[in-house]
CSV table of N, CA and C in Angstrom, one decimal:
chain,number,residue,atom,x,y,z
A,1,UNK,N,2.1,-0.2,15.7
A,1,UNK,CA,2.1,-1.5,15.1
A,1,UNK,C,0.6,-2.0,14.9
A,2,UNK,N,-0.5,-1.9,15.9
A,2,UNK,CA,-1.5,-2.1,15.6
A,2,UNK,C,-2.6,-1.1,14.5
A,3,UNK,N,-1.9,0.3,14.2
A,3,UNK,CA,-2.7,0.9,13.2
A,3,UNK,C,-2.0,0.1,12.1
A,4,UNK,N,-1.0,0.3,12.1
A,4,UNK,CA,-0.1,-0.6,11.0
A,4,UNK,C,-1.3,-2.1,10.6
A,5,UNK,N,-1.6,-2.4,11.1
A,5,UNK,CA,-2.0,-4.0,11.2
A,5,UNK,C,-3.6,-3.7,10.9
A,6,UNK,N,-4.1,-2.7,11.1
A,6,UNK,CA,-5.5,-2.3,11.0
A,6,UNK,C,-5.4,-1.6,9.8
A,7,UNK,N,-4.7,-1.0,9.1
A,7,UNK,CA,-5.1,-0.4,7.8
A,7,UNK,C,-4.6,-1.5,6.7
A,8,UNK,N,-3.4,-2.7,7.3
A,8,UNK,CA,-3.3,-3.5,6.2
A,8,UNK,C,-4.4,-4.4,6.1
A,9,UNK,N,-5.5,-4.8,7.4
A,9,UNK,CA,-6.3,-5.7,7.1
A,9,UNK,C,-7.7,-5.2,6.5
A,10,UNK,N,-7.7,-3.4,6.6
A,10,UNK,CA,-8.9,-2.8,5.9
A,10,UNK,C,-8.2,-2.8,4.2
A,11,UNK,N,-7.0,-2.8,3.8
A,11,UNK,CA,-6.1,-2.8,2.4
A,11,UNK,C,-6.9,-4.3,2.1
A,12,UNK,N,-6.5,-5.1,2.8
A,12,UNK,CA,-7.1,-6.8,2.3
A,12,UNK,C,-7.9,-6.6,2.2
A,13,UNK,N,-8.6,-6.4,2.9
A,13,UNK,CA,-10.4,-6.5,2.5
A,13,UNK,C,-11.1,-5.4,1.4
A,14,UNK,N,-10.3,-4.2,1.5
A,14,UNK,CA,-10.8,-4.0,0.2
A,14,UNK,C,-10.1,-4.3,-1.2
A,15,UNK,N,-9.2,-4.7,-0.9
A,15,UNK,CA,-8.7,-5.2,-2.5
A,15,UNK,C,-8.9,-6.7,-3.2
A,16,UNK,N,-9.6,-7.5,-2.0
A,16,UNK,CA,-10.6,-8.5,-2.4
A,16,UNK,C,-12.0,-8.6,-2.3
A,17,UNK,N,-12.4,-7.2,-2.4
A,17,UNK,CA,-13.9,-6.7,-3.0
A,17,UNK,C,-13.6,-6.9,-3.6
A,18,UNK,N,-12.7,-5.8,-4.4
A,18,UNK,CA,-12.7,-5.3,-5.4
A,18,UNK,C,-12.0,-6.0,-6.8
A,19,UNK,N,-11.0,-7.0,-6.2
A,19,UNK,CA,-10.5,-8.2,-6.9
A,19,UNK,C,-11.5,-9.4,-7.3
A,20,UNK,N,-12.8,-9.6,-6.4
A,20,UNK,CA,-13.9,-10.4,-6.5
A,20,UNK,C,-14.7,-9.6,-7.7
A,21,UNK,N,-14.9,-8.5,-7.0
A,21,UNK,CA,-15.8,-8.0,-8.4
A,21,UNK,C,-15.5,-8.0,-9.9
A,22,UNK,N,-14.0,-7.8,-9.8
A,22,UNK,CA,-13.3,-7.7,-11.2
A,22,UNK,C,-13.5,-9.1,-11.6
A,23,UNK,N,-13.5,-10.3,-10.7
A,23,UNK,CA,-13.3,-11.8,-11.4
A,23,UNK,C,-14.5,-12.1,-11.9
A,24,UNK,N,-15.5,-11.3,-11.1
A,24,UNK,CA,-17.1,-12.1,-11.6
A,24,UNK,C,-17.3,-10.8,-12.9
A,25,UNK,N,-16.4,-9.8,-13.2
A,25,UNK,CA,-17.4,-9.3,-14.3
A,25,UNK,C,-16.3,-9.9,-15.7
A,26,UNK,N,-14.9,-10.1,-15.5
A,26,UNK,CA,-14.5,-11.0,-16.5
A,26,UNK,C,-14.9,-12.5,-16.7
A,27,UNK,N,-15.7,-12.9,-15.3
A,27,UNK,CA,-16.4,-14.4,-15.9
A,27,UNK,C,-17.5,-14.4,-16.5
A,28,UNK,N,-18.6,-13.2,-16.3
A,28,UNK,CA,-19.6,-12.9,-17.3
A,28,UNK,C,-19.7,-11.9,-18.2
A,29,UNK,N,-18.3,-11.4,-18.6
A,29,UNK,CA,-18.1,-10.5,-19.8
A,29,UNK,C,-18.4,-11.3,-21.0
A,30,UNK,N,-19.5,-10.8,-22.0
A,30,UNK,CA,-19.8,-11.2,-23.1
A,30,UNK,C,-17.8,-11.0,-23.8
A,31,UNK,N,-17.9,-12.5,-24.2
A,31,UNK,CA,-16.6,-11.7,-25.7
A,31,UNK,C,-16.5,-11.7,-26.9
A,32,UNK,N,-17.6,-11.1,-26.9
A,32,UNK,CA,-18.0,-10.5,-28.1
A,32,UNK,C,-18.2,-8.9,-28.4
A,33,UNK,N,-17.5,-8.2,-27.4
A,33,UNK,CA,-16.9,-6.9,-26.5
A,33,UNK,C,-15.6,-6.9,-27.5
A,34,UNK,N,-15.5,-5.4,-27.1
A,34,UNK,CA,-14.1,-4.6,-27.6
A,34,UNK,C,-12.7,-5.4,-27.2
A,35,UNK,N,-12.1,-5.3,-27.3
A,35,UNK,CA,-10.7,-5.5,-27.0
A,35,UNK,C,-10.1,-4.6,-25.6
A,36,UNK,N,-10.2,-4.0,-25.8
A,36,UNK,CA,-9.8,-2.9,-25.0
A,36,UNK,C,-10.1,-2.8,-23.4
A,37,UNK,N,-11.8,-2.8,-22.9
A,37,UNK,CA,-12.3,-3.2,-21.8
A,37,UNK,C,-12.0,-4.5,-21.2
A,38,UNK,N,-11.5,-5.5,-22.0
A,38,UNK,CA,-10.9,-6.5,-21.9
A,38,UNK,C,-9.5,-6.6,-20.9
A,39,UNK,N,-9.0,-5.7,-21.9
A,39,UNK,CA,-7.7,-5.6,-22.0
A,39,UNK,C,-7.2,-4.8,-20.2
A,40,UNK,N,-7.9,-4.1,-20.2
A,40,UNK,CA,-7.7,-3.1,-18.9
A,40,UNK,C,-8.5,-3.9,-17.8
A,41,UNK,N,-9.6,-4.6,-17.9
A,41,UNK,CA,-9.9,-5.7,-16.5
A,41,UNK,C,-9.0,-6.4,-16.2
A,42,UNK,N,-8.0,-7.0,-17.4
A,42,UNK,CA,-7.2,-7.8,-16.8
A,42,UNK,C,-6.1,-7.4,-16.5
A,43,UNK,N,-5.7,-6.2,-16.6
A,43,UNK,CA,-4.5,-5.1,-16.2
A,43,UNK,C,-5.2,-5.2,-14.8
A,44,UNK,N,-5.8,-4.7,-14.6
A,44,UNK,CA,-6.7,-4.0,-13.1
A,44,UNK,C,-6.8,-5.8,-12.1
A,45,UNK,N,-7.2,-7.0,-12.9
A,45,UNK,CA,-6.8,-7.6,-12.2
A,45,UNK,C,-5.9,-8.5,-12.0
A,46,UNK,N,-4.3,-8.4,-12.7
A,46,UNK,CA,-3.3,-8.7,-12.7
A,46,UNK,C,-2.7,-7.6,-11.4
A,47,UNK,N,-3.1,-5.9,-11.7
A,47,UNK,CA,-2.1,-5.4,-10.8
A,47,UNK,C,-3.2,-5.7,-8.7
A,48,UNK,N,-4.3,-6.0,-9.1
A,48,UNK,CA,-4.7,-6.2,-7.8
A,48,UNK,C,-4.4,-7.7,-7.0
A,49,UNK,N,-3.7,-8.9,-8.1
A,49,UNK,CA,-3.3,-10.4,-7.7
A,49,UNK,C,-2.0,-9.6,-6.6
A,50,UNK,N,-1.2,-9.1,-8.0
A,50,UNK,CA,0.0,-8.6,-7.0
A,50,UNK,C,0.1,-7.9,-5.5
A,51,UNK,N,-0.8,-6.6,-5.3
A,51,UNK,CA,-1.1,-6.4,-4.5
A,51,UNK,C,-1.4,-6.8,-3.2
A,52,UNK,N,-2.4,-7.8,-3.4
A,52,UNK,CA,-3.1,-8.9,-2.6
A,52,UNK,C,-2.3,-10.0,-2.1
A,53,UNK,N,-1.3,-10.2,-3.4
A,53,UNK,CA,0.1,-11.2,-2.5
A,53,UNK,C,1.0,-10.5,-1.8
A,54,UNK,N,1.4,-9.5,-1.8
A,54,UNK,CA,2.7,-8.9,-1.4
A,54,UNK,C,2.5,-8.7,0.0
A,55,UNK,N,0.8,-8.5,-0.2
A,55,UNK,CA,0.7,-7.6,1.7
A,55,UNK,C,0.1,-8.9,2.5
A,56,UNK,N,-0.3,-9.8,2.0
A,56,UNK,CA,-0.5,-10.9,2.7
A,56,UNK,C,0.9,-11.8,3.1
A,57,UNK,N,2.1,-11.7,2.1
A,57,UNK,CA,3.1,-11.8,2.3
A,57,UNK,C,3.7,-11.5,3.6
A,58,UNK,N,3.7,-10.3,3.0
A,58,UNK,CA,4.3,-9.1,4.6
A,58,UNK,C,3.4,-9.4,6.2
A,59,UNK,N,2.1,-9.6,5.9
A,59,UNK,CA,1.6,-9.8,7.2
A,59,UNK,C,1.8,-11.2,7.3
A,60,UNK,N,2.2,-12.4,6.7
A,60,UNK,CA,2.7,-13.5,7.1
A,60,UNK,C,3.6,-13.4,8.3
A,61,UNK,N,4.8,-12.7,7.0
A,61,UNK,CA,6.1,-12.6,7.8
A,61,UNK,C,6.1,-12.1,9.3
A,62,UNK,N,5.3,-11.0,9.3
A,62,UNK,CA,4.9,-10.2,10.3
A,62,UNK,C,4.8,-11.4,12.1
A,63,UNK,N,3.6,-12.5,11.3
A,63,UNK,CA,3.2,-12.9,12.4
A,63,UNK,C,4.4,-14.3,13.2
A,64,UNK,N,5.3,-14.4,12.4
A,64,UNK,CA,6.4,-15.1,12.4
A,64,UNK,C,7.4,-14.9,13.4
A,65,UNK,N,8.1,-15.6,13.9
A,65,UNK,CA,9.5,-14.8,14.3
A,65,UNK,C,10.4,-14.6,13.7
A,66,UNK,N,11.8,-14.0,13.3
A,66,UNK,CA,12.6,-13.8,12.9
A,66,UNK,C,13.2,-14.8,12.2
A,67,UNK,N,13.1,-16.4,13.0
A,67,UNK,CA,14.1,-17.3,12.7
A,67,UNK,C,13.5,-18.1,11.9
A,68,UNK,N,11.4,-17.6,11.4
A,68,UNK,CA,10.7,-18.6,10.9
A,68,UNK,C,10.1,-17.6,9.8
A,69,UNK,N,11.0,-16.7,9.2
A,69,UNK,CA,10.6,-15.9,8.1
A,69,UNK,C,11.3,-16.8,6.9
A,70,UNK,N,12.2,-17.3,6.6
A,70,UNK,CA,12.9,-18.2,5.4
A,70,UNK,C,12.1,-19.0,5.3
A,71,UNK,N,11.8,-20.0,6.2
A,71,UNK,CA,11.0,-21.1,5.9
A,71,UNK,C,9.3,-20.6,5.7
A,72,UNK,N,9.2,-19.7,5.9
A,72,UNK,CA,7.3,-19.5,5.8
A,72,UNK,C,7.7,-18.8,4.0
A,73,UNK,N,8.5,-17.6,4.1
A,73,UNK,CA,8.7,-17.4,2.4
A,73,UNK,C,8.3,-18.8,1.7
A,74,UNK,N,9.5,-19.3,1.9
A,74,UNK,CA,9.7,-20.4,0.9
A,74,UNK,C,8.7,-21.5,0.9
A,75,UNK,N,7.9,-21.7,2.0
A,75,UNK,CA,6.5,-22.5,1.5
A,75,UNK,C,5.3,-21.6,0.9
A,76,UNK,N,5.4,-19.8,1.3
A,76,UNK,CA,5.1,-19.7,0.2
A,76,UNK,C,5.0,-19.2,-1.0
A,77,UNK,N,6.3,-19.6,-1.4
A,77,UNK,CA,6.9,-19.2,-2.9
A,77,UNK,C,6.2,-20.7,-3.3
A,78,UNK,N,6.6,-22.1,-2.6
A,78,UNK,CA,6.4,-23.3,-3.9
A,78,UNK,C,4.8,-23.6,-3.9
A,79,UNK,N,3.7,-22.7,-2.5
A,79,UNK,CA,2.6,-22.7,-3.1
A,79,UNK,C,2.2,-22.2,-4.1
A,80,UNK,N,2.6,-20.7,-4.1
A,80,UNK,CA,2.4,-20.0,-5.2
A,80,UNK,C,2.8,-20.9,-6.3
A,81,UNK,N,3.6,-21.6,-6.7
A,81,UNK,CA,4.6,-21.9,-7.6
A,81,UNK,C,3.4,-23.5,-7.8
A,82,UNK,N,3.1,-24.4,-6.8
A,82,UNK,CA,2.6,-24.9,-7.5
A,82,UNK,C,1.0,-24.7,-8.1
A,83,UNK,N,0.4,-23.7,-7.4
A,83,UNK,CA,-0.9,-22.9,-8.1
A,83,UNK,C,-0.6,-22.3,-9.2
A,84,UNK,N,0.4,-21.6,-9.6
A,84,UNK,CA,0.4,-21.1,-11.2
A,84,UNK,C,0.8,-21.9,-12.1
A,85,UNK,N,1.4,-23.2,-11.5
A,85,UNK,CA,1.6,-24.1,-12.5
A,85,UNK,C,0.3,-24.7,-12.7
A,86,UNK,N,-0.6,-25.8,-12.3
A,86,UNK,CA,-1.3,-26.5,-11.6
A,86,UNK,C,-2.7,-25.7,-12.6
A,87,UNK,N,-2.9,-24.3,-12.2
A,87,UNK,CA,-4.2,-23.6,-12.5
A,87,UNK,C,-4.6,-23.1,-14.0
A,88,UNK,N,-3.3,-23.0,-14.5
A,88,UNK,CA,-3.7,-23.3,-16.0
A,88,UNK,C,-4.3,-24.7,-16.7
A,89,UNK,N,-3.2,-25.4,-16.2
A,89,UNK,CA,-3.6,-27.2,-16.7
A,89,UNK,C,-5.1,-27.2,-16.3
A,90,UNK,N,-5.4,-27.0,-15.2
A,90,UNK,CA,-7.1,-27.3,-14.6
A,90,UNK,C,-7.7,-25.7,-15.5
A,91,UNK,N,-7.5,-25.2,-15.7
A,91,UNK,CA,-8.7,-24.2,-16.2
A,91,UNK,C,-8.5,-24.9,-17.6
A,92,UNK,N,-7.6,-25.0,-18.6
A,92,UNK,CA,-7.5,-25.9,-19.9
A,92,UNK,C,-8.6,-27.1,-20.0
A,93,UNK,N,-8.5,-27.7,-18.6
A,93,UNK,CA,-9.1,-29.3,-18.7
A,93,UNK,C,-11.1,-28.9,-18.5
A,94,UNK,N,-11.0,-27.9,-18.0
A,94,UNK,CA,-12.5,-27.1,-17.6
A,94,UNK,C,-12.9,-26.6,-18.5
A,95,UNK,N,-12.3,-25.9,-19.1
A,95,UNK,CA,-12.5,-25.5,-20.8
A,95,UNK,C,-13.1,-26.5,-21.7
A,96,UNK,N,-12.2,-27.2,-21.9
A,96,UNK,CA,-12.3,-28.6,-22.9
A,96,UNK,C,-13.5,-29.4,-22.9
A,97,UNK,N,-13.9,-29.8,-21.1
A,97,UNK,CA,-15.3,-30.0,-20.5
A,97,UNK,C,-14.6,-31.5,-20.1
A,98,UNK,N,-13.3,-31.5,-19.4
A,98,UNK,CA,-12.7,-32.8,-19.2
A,98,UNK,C,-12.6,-32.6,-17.6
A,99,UNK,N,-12.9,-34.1,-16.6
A,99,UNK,CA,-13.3,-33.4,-15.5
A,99,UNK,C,-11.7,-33.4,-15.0
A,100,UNK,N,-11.6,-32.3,-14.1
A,100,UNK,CA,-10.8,-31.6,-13.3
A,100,UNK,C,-10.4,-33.1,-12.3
């Protein structure tokens, strides 16, 4: 159980290098770039979001008891839930140059 717990928290940490690095080279990617390189950073960082939630997920659950896994899911499904709603509208209003 504790290697178990040691290679998921060496998985975290490298898949939020590596998710960090992906976010800072799509926030200073000229776009005026191919399509393509584009295309595949954000593949690479769509499949590393998922990644990064499922096992943080799981080690949630993990630290829980049995009777406090439904209720920890479900707060956080409606975080998730209100961040993906919420993070468009604020990156739209940051775009625009309207304050957040």
């Amino acid at each position: 159980m504790a290697d178990d717990r040691m290679r998921k928290a060496q998985f975290l940490t490298f898949v939020s290098v590596v998710w960090a690095a992906v976010s800072i080279t799509l926030a200073t990617l000229d776009f005026g770039m191919a399509h393509g390189p584009l295309i595949m950073l954000m593949a690479l960082w769509g499949g590393l979001s998922s990644a990064l939630y499922s096992t943080c997920v799981a080690a949630a659950c993990e630290k829980v008891g049995p009777d406090a896994v439904i209720p920890v899911m479900s707060t956080l499904l409606i975080a998730w839930s209100i961040g993906a709603g919420l993070g468009p509208l604020m990156a739209l209003m940051a775009m625009q140059g309207e304050s957040v």
